[in-house]
GROMACS .gro file of N, CA and C in nm:
model
  513
    1MET      N    1  10.851   9.599  10.196
    1MET     CA    2  10.866   9.737  10.237
    1MET      C    3  10.956   9.813  10.139
    2GLU      N    4  11.063   9.748  10.092
    2GLU     CA    5  11.156   9.815  10.001
    2GLU      C    6  11.084   9.864   9.875
    3ASN      N    7  10.998   9.780   9.816
    3ASN     CA    8  10.925   9.820   9.696
    3ASN      C    9  10.834   9.940   9.723
    4SER      N   10  10.772   9.943   9.840
    4SER     CA   11  10.685  10.055   9.875
    4SER      C   12  10.764  10.184   9.888
    5LEU      N   13  10.879  10.176   9.951
    5LEU     CA   14  10.965  10.294   9.964
    5LEU      C   15  11.012  10.343   9.828
    6LEU      N   16  11.048  10.251   9.741
    6LEU     CA   17  11.092  10.289   9.606
    6LEU      C   18  10.978  10.355   9.528
    7LYS      N   19  10.857  10.301   9.541
    7LYS     CA   20  10.742  10.364   9.474
    7LYS      C   21  10.723  10.507   9.524
    8TRP      N   22  10.736  10.526   9.655
    8TRP     CA   23  10.719  10.660   9.712
    8TRP      C   24  10.829  10.754   9.664
    9ILE      N   25  10.953  10.708   9.669
    9ILE     CA   26  11.066  10.790   9.623
    9ILE      C   27  11.045  10.834   9.479
   10ASN      N   28  10.993  10.745   9.398
   10ASN     CA   29  10.974  10.776   9.257
   10ASN      C   30  10.854  10.867   9.229
   11THR      N   31  10.781  10.907   9.333
   11THR     CA   32  10.677  11.009   9.314
   11THR      C   33  10.737  11.149   9.312
   12PHE      N   34  10.862  11.159   9.352
   12PHE     CA   35  10.931  11.288   9.353
   12PHE      C   36  10.999  11.313   9.219
   13ASP      N   37  11.031  11.439   9.197
   13ASP     CA   38  11.100  11.479   9.075
   13ASP      C   39  11.250  11.449   9.095
   14VAL      N   40  11.288  11.328   9.058
   14VAL     CA   41  11.429  11.288   9.066
   14VAL      C   42  11.481  11.266   8.924
   15ALA      N   43  11.611  11.274   8.908
   15ALA     CA   44  11.672  11.270   8.775
   15ALA      C   45  11.630  11.148   8.693
   16SER      N   46  11.633  11.031   8.755
   16SER     CA   47  11.592  10.909   8.686
   16SER      C   48  11.527  10.816   8.788
   17GLU      N   49  11.452  10.720   8.738
   17GLU     CA   50  11.382  10.629   8.828
   17GLU      C   51  11.479  10.552   8.915
   18ILE      N   52  11.443  10.542   9.041
   18ILE     CA   53  11.523  10.468   9.139
   18ILE      C   54  11.466  10.327   9.145
   19GLY      N   55  11.552  10.228   9.114
   19GLY     CA   56  11.507  10.090   9.112
   19GLY      C   57  11.556  10.008   9.230
   20SER      N   58  11.645  10.066   9.310
   20SER     CA   59  11.704   9.992   9.421
   20SER      C   60  11.744  10.089   9.531
   21LEU      N   61  11.733  10.045   9.656
   21LEU     CA   62  11.773  10.130   9.768
   21LEU      C   63  11.921  10.166   9.762
   22VAL      N   64  12.002  10.078   9.704
   22VAL     CA   65  12.145  10.103   9.694
   22VAL      C   66  12.174  10.234   9.620
   23GLN      N   67  12.087  10.270   9.525
   23GLN     CA   68  12.104  10.394   9.450
   23GLN      C   69  12.090  10.518   9.538
   24LEU      N   70  12.038  10.501   9.658
   24LEU     CA   71  12.019  10.613   9.750
   24LEU      C   72  12.134  10.627   9.848
   25GLY      N   73  12.229  10.534   9.843
   25GLY     CA   74  12.337  10.529   9.941
   25GLY      C   75  12.433  10.647   9.940
   26ASP      N   76  12.438  10.722   9.831
   26ASP     CA   77  12.530  10.836   9.827
   26ASP      C   78  12.469  10.963   9.886
   27GLY      N   79  12.339  10.959   9.919
   27GLY     CA   80  12.272  11.072   9.983
   27GLY      C   81  12.223  11.180   9.888
   28VAL      N   82  12.264  11.176   9.763
   28VAL     CA   83  12.233  11.284   9.668
   28VAL      C   84  12.083  11.292   9.639
   29VAL      N   85  12.022  11.181   9.601
   29VAL     CA   86  11.879  11.181   9.568
   29VAL      C   87  11.796  11.216   9.692
   30LEU      N   88  11.833  11.162   9.806
   30LEU     CA   89  11.758  11.191   9.927
   30LEU      C   90  11.768  11.339   9.963
   31TYR      N   91  11.883  11.398   9.941
   31TYR     CA   92  11.899  11.541   9.968
   31TYR      C   93  11.812  11.623   9.871
   32ARG      N   94  11.807  11.582   9.745
   32ARG     CA   95  11.722  11.651   9.647
   32ARG      C   96  11.575  11.642   9.686
   33ILE      N   97  11.535  11.526   9.734
   33ILE     CA   98  11.396  11.508   9.778
   33ILE      C   99  11.367  11.597   9.898
   34LEU      N  100  11.459  11.601   9.993
   34LEU     CA  101  11.440  11.687  10.109
   34LEU      C  102  11.438  11.834  10.069
   35HIS      N  103  11.513  11.870   9.967
   35HIS     CA  104  11.510  12.007   9.916
   35HIS      C  105  11.370  12.039   9.860
   36GLN      N  106  11.307  11.941   9.797
   36GLN     CA  107  11.170  11.962   9.747
   36GLN      C  108  11.072  11.977   9.863
   37ILE      N  109  11.097  11.903   9.972
   37ILE     CA  110  11.009  11.907  10.089
   37ILE      C  111  11.027  12.036  10.167
   38ALA      N  112  11.151  12.076  10.189
   38ALA     CA  113  11.181  12.195  10.271
   38ALA      C  114  11.304  12.267  10.214
   39PRO      N  115  11.286  12.344  10.108
   39PRO     CA  116  11.399  12.406  10.039
   39PRO      C  117  11.485  12.498  10.127
   40ASP      N  118  11.425  12.562  10.225
   40ASP     CA  119  11.503  12.652  10.311
   40ASP      C  120  11.596  12.575  10.405
   41SER      N  121  11.563  12.452  10.435
   41SER     CA  122  11.642  12.372  10.529
   41SER      C  123  11.741  12.279  10.461
   42PHE      N  124  11.716  12.248  10.334
   42PHE     CA  125  11.801  12.154  10.262
   42PHE      C  126  11.844  12.219  10.130
   43GLU      N  127  11.951  12.296  10.138
   43GLU     CA  128  11.996  12.372  10.021
   43GLU      C  129  12.072  12.284   9.924
   44ILE      N  130  12.036  12.299   9.796
   44ILE     CA  131  12.108  12.227   9.690
   44ILE      C  132  12.253  12.276   9.690
   45GLY      N  133  12.343  12.187   9.665
   45GLY     CA  134  12.484  12.222   9.666
   45GLY      C  135  12.553  12.187   9.797
   46SER      N  136  12.475  12.141   9.894
   46SER     CA  137  12.533  12.103  10.023
   46SER      C  138  12.603  11.968  10.019
   47VAL      N  139  12.569  11.888   9.920
   47VAL     CA  140  12.633  11.758   9.905
   47VAL      C  141  12.706  11.752   9.771
   48ILE      N  142  12.803  11.664   9.764
   48ILE     CA  143  12.880  11.646   9.641
   48ILE      C  144  12.799  11.559   9.548
   49GLU      N  145  12.768  11.610   9.430
   49GLU     CA  146  12.681  11.539   9.336
   49GLU      C  147  12.748  11.418   9.271
   50ASP      N  148  12.869  11.434   9.225
   50ASP     CA  149  12.936  11.327   9.150
   50ASP      C  150  13.036  11.255   9.241
   51VAL      N  151  12.990  11.149   9.305
   51VAL     CA  152  13.077  11.075   9.396
   51VAL      C  153  13.123  10.942   9.338
   52SER      N  154  13.068  10.903   9.225
   52SER     CA  155  13.100  10.774   9.161
   52SER      C  156  13.094  10.662   9.263
   53ASP      N  157  13.200  10.586   9.275
   53ASP     CA  158  13.203  10.476   9.372
   53ASP      C  159  13.291  10.509   9.493
   54ASN      N  160  13.318  10.637   9.515
   54ASN     CA  161  13.406  10.679   9.623
   54ASN      C  162  13.331  10.672   9.756
   55LEU      N  163  13.363  10.570   9.834
   55LEU     CA  164  13.295  10.546   9.962
   55LEU      C  165  13.316  10.661  10.060
   56ILE      N  166  13.432  10.724  10.057
   56ILE     CA  167  13.460  10.835  10.149
   56ILE      C  168  13.368  10.953  10.118
   57LEU      N  169  13.354  10.987   9.989
   57LEU     CA  170  13.266  11.098   9.951
   57LEU      C  171  13.119  11.066   9.978
   58LYS      N  172  13.079  10.942   9.953
   58LYS     CA  173  12.943  10.901   9.983
   58LYS      C  174  12.913  10.915  10.133
   59THR      N  175  13.008  10.869  10.214
   59THR     CA  176  12.991  10.876  10.359
   59THR      C  177  12.983  11.022  10.404
   60LYS      N  178  13.066  11.106  10.347
   60LYS     CA  179  13.064  11.249  10.379
   60LYS      C  180  12.926  11.309  10.346
   61ASN      N  181  12.873  11.275  10.229
   61ASN     CA  182  12.739  11.321  10.190
   61ASN      C  183  12.633  11.275  10.290
   62VAL      N  184  12.639  11.148  10.325
   62VAL     CA  185  12.538  11.093  10.417
   62VAL      C  186  12.548  11.160  10.553
   63LYS      N  187  12.669  11.188  10.600
   63LYS     CA  188  12.684  11.259  10.727
   63LYS      C  189  12.620  11.397  10.720
   64LYS      N  190  12.641  11.469  10.609
   64LYS     CA  191  12.578  11.601  10.591
   64LYS      C  192  12.426  11.588  10.587
   65LEU      N  193  12.379  11.486  10.518
   65LEU     CA  194  12.236  11.461  10.509
   65LEU      C  195  12.176  11.436  10.647
   66LEU      N  196  12.239  11.348  10.723
   66LEU     CA  197  12.189  11.315  10.857
   66LEU      C  198  12.191  11.436  10.950
   67LYS      N  199  12.296  11.516  10.941
   67LYS     CA  200  12.305  11.637  11.023
   67LYS      C  201  12.194  11.735  10.986
   68ALA      N  202  12.168  11.750  10.856
   68ALA     CA  203  12.061  11.839  10.810
   68ALA      C  204  11.924  11.789  10.856
   69ILE      N  205  11.903  11.658  10.851
   69ILE     CA  206  11.777  11.600  10.899
   69ILE      C  207  11.760  11.625  11.049
   70GLU      N  208  11.866  11.601  11.124
   70GLU     CA  209  11.861  11.623  11.268
   70GLU      C  210  11.829  11.768  11.300
   71THR      N  211  11.893  11.860  11.230
   71THR     CA  212  11.867  12.003  11.250
   71THR      C  213  11.723  12.037  11.215
   72TYR      N  214  11.672  11.981  11.106
   72TYR     CA  215  11.534  12.006  11.065
   72TYR      C  216  11.436  11.959  11.172
   73TYR      N  217  11.457  11.839  11.223
   73TYR     CA  218  11.369  11.789  11.329
   73TYR      C  219  11.374  11.879  11.451
   74GLN      N  220  11.493  11.924  11.490
   74GLN     CA  221  11.508  12.005  11.611
   74GLN      C  222  11.456  12.147  11.594
   75THR      N  223  11.488  12.213  11.481
   75THR     CA  224  11.457  12.355  11.468
   75THR      C  225  11.324  12.384  11.400
   76VAL      N  226  11.281  12.300  11.308
   76VAL     CA  227  11.157  12.326  11.236
   76VAL      C  228  11.041  12.245  11.295
   77LEU      N  229  11.063  12.118  11.315
   77LEU     CA  230  10.957  12.032  11.367
   77LEU      C  231  10.951  12.034  11.520
   78ILE      N  232  11.052  12.092  11.582
   78ILE     CA  233  11.062  12.101  11.728
   78ILE      C  234  11.047  11.963  11.791
   79ARG      N  235  11.126  11.873  11.742
   79ARG     CA  236  11.127  11.736  11.795
   79ARG      C  237  11.272  11.693  11.814
   80ASP      N  238  11.297  11.631  11.925
   80ASP     CA  239  11.429  11.578  11.952
   80ASP      C  240  11.431  11.434  11.904
   81CYS      N  241  11.482  11.414  11.785
   81CYS     CA  242  11.476  11.281  11.724
   81CYS      C  243  11.616  11.220  11.722
   82ARG      N  244  11.646  11.144  11.823
   82ARG     CA  245  11.778  11.083  11.836
   82ARG      C  246  11.797  10.963  11.744
   83GLU      N  247  11.691  10.927  11.672
   83GLU     CA  248  11.702  10.817  11.576
   83GLU      C  249  11.815  10.842  11.477
   84VAL      N  250  11.841  10.969  11.448
   84VAL     CA  251  11.946  11.005  11.352
   84VAL      C  252  12.081  10.951  11.399
   85SER      N  253  12.108  10.963  11.527
   85SER     CA  254  12.239  10.920  11.578
   85SER      C  255  12.255  10.768  11.578
   86ASN      N  256  12.146  10.695  11.557
   86ASN     CA  257  12.153  10.549  11.551
   86ASN      C  258  12.189  10.498  11.412
   87ILE      N  259  12.198  10.588  11.315
   87ILE     CA  260  12.225  10.549  11.176
   87ILE      C  261  12.373  10.567  11.146
   88ASP      N  262  12.434  10.461  11.096
   88ASP     CA  263  12.576  10.464  11.060
   88ASP      C  264  12.590  10.512  10.916
   89ALA      N  265  12.650  10.629  10.899
   89ALA     CA  266  12.665  10.689  10.766
   89ALA      C  267  12.742  10.598  10.671
   90ALA      N  268  12.845  10.533  10.719
   90ALA     CA  269  12.925  10.444  10.634
   90ALA      C  270  12.843  10.324  10.587
   91SER      N  271  12.754  10.276  10.672
   91SER     CA  272  12.667  10.165  10.637
   91SER      C  273  12.569  10.206  10.527
   92VAL      N  274  12.514  10.327  10.539
   92VAL     CA  275  12.425  10.380  10.435
   92VAL      C  276  12.503  10.392  10.304
   93ALA      N  277  12.621  10.452  10.311
   93ALA     CA  278  12.704  10.474  10.192
   93ALA      C  279  12.745  10.343  10.127
   94SER      N  280  12.757  10.238  10.206
   94SER     CA  281  12.794  10.106  10.153
   94SER      C  282  12.675  10.034  10.090
   95GLY      N  283  12.556  10.091  10.104
   95GLY     CA  284  12.439  10.032  10.041
   95GLY      C  285  12.359   9.938  10.129
   96ASN      N  286  12.380   9.941  10.260
   96ASN     CA  287  12.306   9.856  10.351
   96ASN      C  288  12.159   9.896  10.351
   97SER      N  289  12.072   9.806  10.305
   97SER     CA  290  11.931   9.842  10.287
   97SER      C  291  11.861   9.875  10.418
   98GLU      N  292  11.899   9.810  10.527
   98GLU     CA  293  11.838   9.841  10.656
   98GLU      C  294  11.872   9.984  10.700
   99SER      N  295  11.997  10.024  10.680
   99SER     CA  296  12.039  10.160  10.716
   99SER      C  297  11.973  10.264  10.626
  100ILE      N  298  11.964  10.233  10.497
  100ILE     CA  299  11.900  10.325  10.402
  100ILE      C  300  11.751  10.337  10.436
  101THR      N  301  11.689  10.227  10.474
  101THR     CA  302  11.548  10.231  10.516
  101THR      C  303  11.530  10.320  10.638
  102SER      N  304  11.625  10.317  10.730
  102SER     CA  305  11.618  10.404  10.848
  102SER      C  306  11.622  10.552  10.807
  103VAL      N  307  11.706  10.585  10.711
  103VAL     CA  308  11.713  10.723  10.663
  103VAL      C  309  11.582  10.759  10.594
  104LEU      N  310  11.531  10.668  10.511
  104LEU     CA  311  11.404  10.692  10.441
  104LEU      C  312  11.290  10.714  10.539
  105GLN      N  313  11.293  10.644  10.650
  105GLN     CA  314  11.191  10.662  10.753
  105GLN      C  315  11.194  10.805  10.804
  106LEU      N  316  11.313  10.859  10.826
  106LEU     CA  317  11.328  10.998  10.872
  106LEU      C  318  11.282  11.096  10.764
  107VAL      N  319  11.317  11.067  10.638
  107VAL     CA  320  11.275  11.153  10.527
  107VAL      C  321  11.122  11.154  10.517
  108LEU      N  322  11.063  11.038  10.528
  108LEU     CA  323  10.917  11.028  10.525
  108LEU      C  324  10.856  11.106  10.641
  109GLY      N  325  10.919  11.099  10.757
  109GLY     CA  326  10.874  11.177  10.873
  109GLY      C  327  10.879  11.326  10.845
  110CYS      N  328  10.983  11.372  10.777
  110CYS     CA  329  10.992  11.513  10.737
  110CYS      C  330  10.877  11.549  10.644
  111ALA      N  331  10.851  11.462  10.548
  111ALA     CA  332  10.748  11.489  10.447
  111ALA      C  333  10.609  11.502  10.509
  112VAL      N  334  10.576  11.416  10.603
  112VAL     CA  335  10.440  11.417  10.659
  112VAL      C  336  10.423  11.516  10.774
  113GLN      N  337  10.531  11.587  10.808
  113GLN     CA  338  10.520  11.688  10.914
  113GLN      C  339  10.554  11.829  10.866
  114CYS      N  340  10.599  11.843  10.742
  114CYS     CA  341  10.642  11.973  10.692
  114CYS      C  342  10.522  12.064  10.665
  115ASP      N  343  10.549  12.189  10.630
  115ASP     CA  344  10.441  12.284  10.602
  115ASP      C  345  10.352  12.239  10.487
  116GLY      N  346  10.410  12.176  10.387
  116GLY     CA  347  10.333  12.129  10.272
  116GLY      C  348  10.296  11.982  10.280
  117LYS      N  349  10.275  11.933  10.400
  117LYS     CA  350  10.254  11.789  10.422
  117LYS      C  351  10.139  11.731  10.342
  118GLU      N  352  10.034  11.812  10.315
  118GLU     CA  353   9.919  11.760  10.240
  118GLU      C  354   9.963  11.706  10.105
  119LYS      N  355  10.053  11.779  10.038
  119LYS     CA  356  10.103  11.738   9.907
  119LYS      C  357  10.172  11.601   9.914
  120TYR      N  358  10.253  11.581  10.017
  120TYR     CA  359  10.330  11.457  10.029
  120TYR      C  360  10.245  11.341  10.080
  121ILE      N  361  10.149  11.372  10.163
  121ILE     CA  362  10.055  11.269  10.206
  121ILE      C  363   9.971  11.223  10.086
  122GLN      N  364   9.932  11.318  10.002
  122GLN     CA  365   9.856  11.285   9.882
  122GLN      C  366   9.936  11.194   9.789
  123LYS      N  367  10.067  11.219   9.780
  123LYS     CA  368  10.153  11.132   9.698
  123LYS      C  369  10.149  10.989   9.751
  124MET      N  370  10.153  10.976   9.884
  124MET     CA  371  10.146  10.843   9.944
  124MET      C  372  10.012  10.777   9.914
  125LEU      N  373   9.906  10.855   9.924
  125LEU     CA  374   9.771  10.802   9.903
  125LEU      C  375   9.745  10.763   9.758
  126SER      N  376   9.826  10.816   9.667
  126SER     CA  377   9.808  10.783   9.525
  126SER      C  378   9.870  10.648   9.489
  127LEU      N  379   9.944  10.590   9.580
  127LEU     CA  380  10.009  10.461   9.555
  127LEU      C  381   9.910  10.346   9.576
  128ASP      N  382   9.951  10.226   9.535
  128ASP     CA  383   9.864  10.110   9.553
  128ASP      C  384   9.843  10.079   9.702
  129VAL      N  385   9.744   9.998   9.731
  129VAL     CA  386   9.703   9.970   9.868
  129VAL      C  387   9.818   9.914   9.952
  130ASP      N  388   9.893   9.819   9.898
  130ASP     CA  389  10.004   9.760   9.973
  130ASP      C  390  10.109   9.863  10.008
  131ALA      N  391  10.144   9.949   9.912
  131ALA     CA  392  10.244  10.052   9.938
  131ALA      C  393  10.194  10.150  10.044
  132LYS      N  394  10.068  10.192  10.032
  132LYS     CA  395  10.010  10.284  10.132
  132LYS      C  396  10.016  10.223  10.271
  133THR      N  397   9.977  10.097  10.280
  133THR     CA  398   9.976  10.029  10.410
  133THR      C  399  10.117  10.026  10.469
  134ASP      N  400  10.215   9.989  10.389
  134ASP     CA  401  10.354   9.986  10.436
  134ASP      C  402  10.400  10.124  10.482
  135LEU      N  403  10.375  10.225  10.399
  135LEU     CA  404  10.427  10.359  10.425
  135LEU      C  405  10.361  10.428  10.543
  136MET      N  406  10.236  10.396  10.571
  136MET     CA  407  10.168  10.460  10.683
  136MET      C  408  10.226  10.420  10.818
  137VAL      N  409  10.290  10.305  10.822
  137VAL     CA  410  10.350  10.257  10.946
  137VAL      C  411  10.476  10.337  10.981
  138LEU      N  412  10.554  10.374  10.882
  138LEU     CA  413  10.684  10.438  10.907
  138LEU      C  414  10.675  10.573  10.978
  139PRO      N  415  10.591  10.667  10.934
  139PRO     CA  416  10.585  10.794  11.007
  139PRO      C  417  10.540  10.776  11.151
  140ARG      N  418  10.449  10.682  11.173
  140ARG     CA  419  10.405  10.656  11.311
  140ARG      C  420  10.521  10.612  11.398
  141ARG      N  421  10.606  10.525  11.343
  141ARG     CA  422  10.722  10.477  11.420
  141ARG      C  423  10.813  10.592  11.459
  142ILE      N  424  10.843  10.680  11.364
  142ILE     CA  425  10.935  10.788  11.393
  142ILE      C  426  10.871  10.890  11.487
  143LEU      N  427  10.742  10.916  11.471
  143LEU     CA  428  10.673  11.008  11.561
  143LEU      C  429  10.670  10.954  11.703
  144GLU      N  430  10.646  10.824  11.714
  144GLU     CA  431  10.645  10.764  11.847
  144GLU      C  432  10.784  10.766  11.910
  145ALA      N  433  10.887  10.742  11.831
  145ALA     CA  434  11.024  10.746  11.883
  145ALA      C  435  11.058  10.886  11.930
  146CYS      N  436  11.022  10.986  11.852
  146CYS     CA  437  11.050  11.125  11.890
  146CYS      C  438  10.968  11.166  12.011
  147LYS      N  439  10.842  11.125  12.014
  147LYS     CA  440  10.755  11.156  12.127
  147LYS      C  441  10.811  11.095  12.255
  148ALA      N  442  10.855  10.969  12.246
  148ALA     CA  443  10.910  10.903  12.364
  148ALA      C  444  11.035  10.975  12.412
  149GLU      N  445  11.116  11.022  12.319
  149GLU     CA  446  11.236  11.095  12.357
  149GLU      C  447  11.201  11.228  12.422
  150GLN      N  448  11.096  11.295  12.374
  150GLN     CA  449  11.054  11.420  12.436
  150GLN      C  450  11.007  11.396  12.578
  151GLN      N  451  10.930  11.288  12.598
  151GLN     CA  452  10.882  11.257  12.731
  151GLN      C  453  10.997  11.224  12.824
  152SER      N  454  11.096  11.150  12.773
  152SER     CA  455  11.214  11.115  12.854
  152SER      C  456  11.290  11.241  12.891
  153ALA      N  457  11.306  11.333  12.796
  153ALA     CA  458  11.377  11.458  12.822
  153ALA      C  459  11.301  11.542  12.923
  154ALA      N  460  11.168  11.546  12.912
  154ALA     CA  461  11.087  11.623  13.005
  154ALA      C  462  11.096  11.564  13.145
  155ALA      N  463  11.094  11.432  13.154
  155ALA     CA  464  11.102  11.365  13.284
  155ALA      C  465  11.237  11.391  13.350
  156ALA      N  466  11.340  11.405  13.266
  156ALA     CA  467  11.474  11.429  13.318
  156ALA      C  468  11.499  11.578  13.340
  157GLY      N  469  11.398  11.661  13.312
  157GLY     CA  470  11.413  11.805  13.331
  157GLY      C  471  11.466  11.876  13.209
  158GLY      N  472  11.467  11.806  13.093
  158GLY     CA  473  11.523  11.865  12.972
  158GLY      C  474  11.423  11.939  12.886
  159GLY      N  475  11.294  11.932  12.919
  159GLY     CA  476  11.195  12.008  12.841
  159GLY      C  477  11.151  11.933  12.718
  160GLY      N  478  11.237  11.919  12.619
  160GLY     CA  479  11.209  11.841  12.500
  160GLY      C  480  11.118  11.905  12.399
  161GLY      N  481  11.106  12.038  12.400
  161GLY     CA  482  11.033  12.102  12.291
  161GLY      C  483  10.892  12.142  12.323
  162GLY      N  484  10.854  12.141  12.452
  162GLY     CA  485  10.725  12.195  12.489
  162GLY      C  486  10.607  12.104  12.462
  163GLY      N  487  10.629  11.977  12.444
  163GLY     CA  488  10.520  11.882  12.433
  163GLY      C  489  10.443  11.888  12.304
  164VAL      N  490  10.506  11.917  12.194
  164VAL     CA  491  10.438  11.918  12.066
  164VAL      C  492  10.402  11.774  12.032
  165GLU      N  493  10.272  11.744  12.030
  165GLU     CA  494  10.231  11.609  12.005
  165GLU      C  495  10.180  11.589  11.864
  166GLY      N  496  10.099  11.679  11.815
  166GLY     CA  497  10.033  11.657  11.688
  166GLY      C  498  10.092  11.737  11.574
  167GLY      N  499  10.201  11.805  11.594
  167GLY     CA  500  10.266  11.876  11.486
  167GLY      C  501  10.233  12.024  11.481
  168GLY      N  502  10.178  12.080  11.589
  168GLY     CA  503  10.153  12.224  11.589
  168GLY      C  504  10.008  12.254  11.568
  169GLY      N  505   9.978  12.373  11.515
  169GLY     CA  506   9.840  12.411  11.495
  169GLY      C  507   9.820  12.482  11.364
  170SER      N  508   9.901  12.460  11.267
  170SER     CA  509   9.891  12.532  11.140
  170SER      C  510   9.823  12.449  11.031
  171ASP      N  511   9.723  12.370  11.066
  171ASP     CA  512   9.653  12.289  10.966
  171ASP      C  513   9.547  12.367  10.897
   0.00000   0.00000   0.00000
């Protein structure tokens, strides 16, 4: 799965090729990718670019990244995605591949649900068969998690965004 995620990340216009998930732990590249996906929601300059090995600054960046992702899901995608709160920013900043994969899953969910989703889906489809197969599973997982949360919120009287199931009607 890690190789598939790296192949997908490298389809974006990033400063240099990403060879390891650890390189994403400071949040900078992921924020740049999200800016390409939804520039109005992920403004460049929101994270500190030069964090070197400073774990505190990396963690601060990841917290900003996660907050921006959560806001994007709630306000643009109209989905209550509590998966964000399950991710430990310090763990991501420390280079934990499982935590970074969780963030990448959310980023991929943004890409396949955004206004320009066709472009990002096409990037996925341009990858080799194994990478495509791996990557197609991730958006489904996040959509199902968000859908389940919406249903739970609706059952509890919370509404949950009006039952958006398929991503709206702007196809």
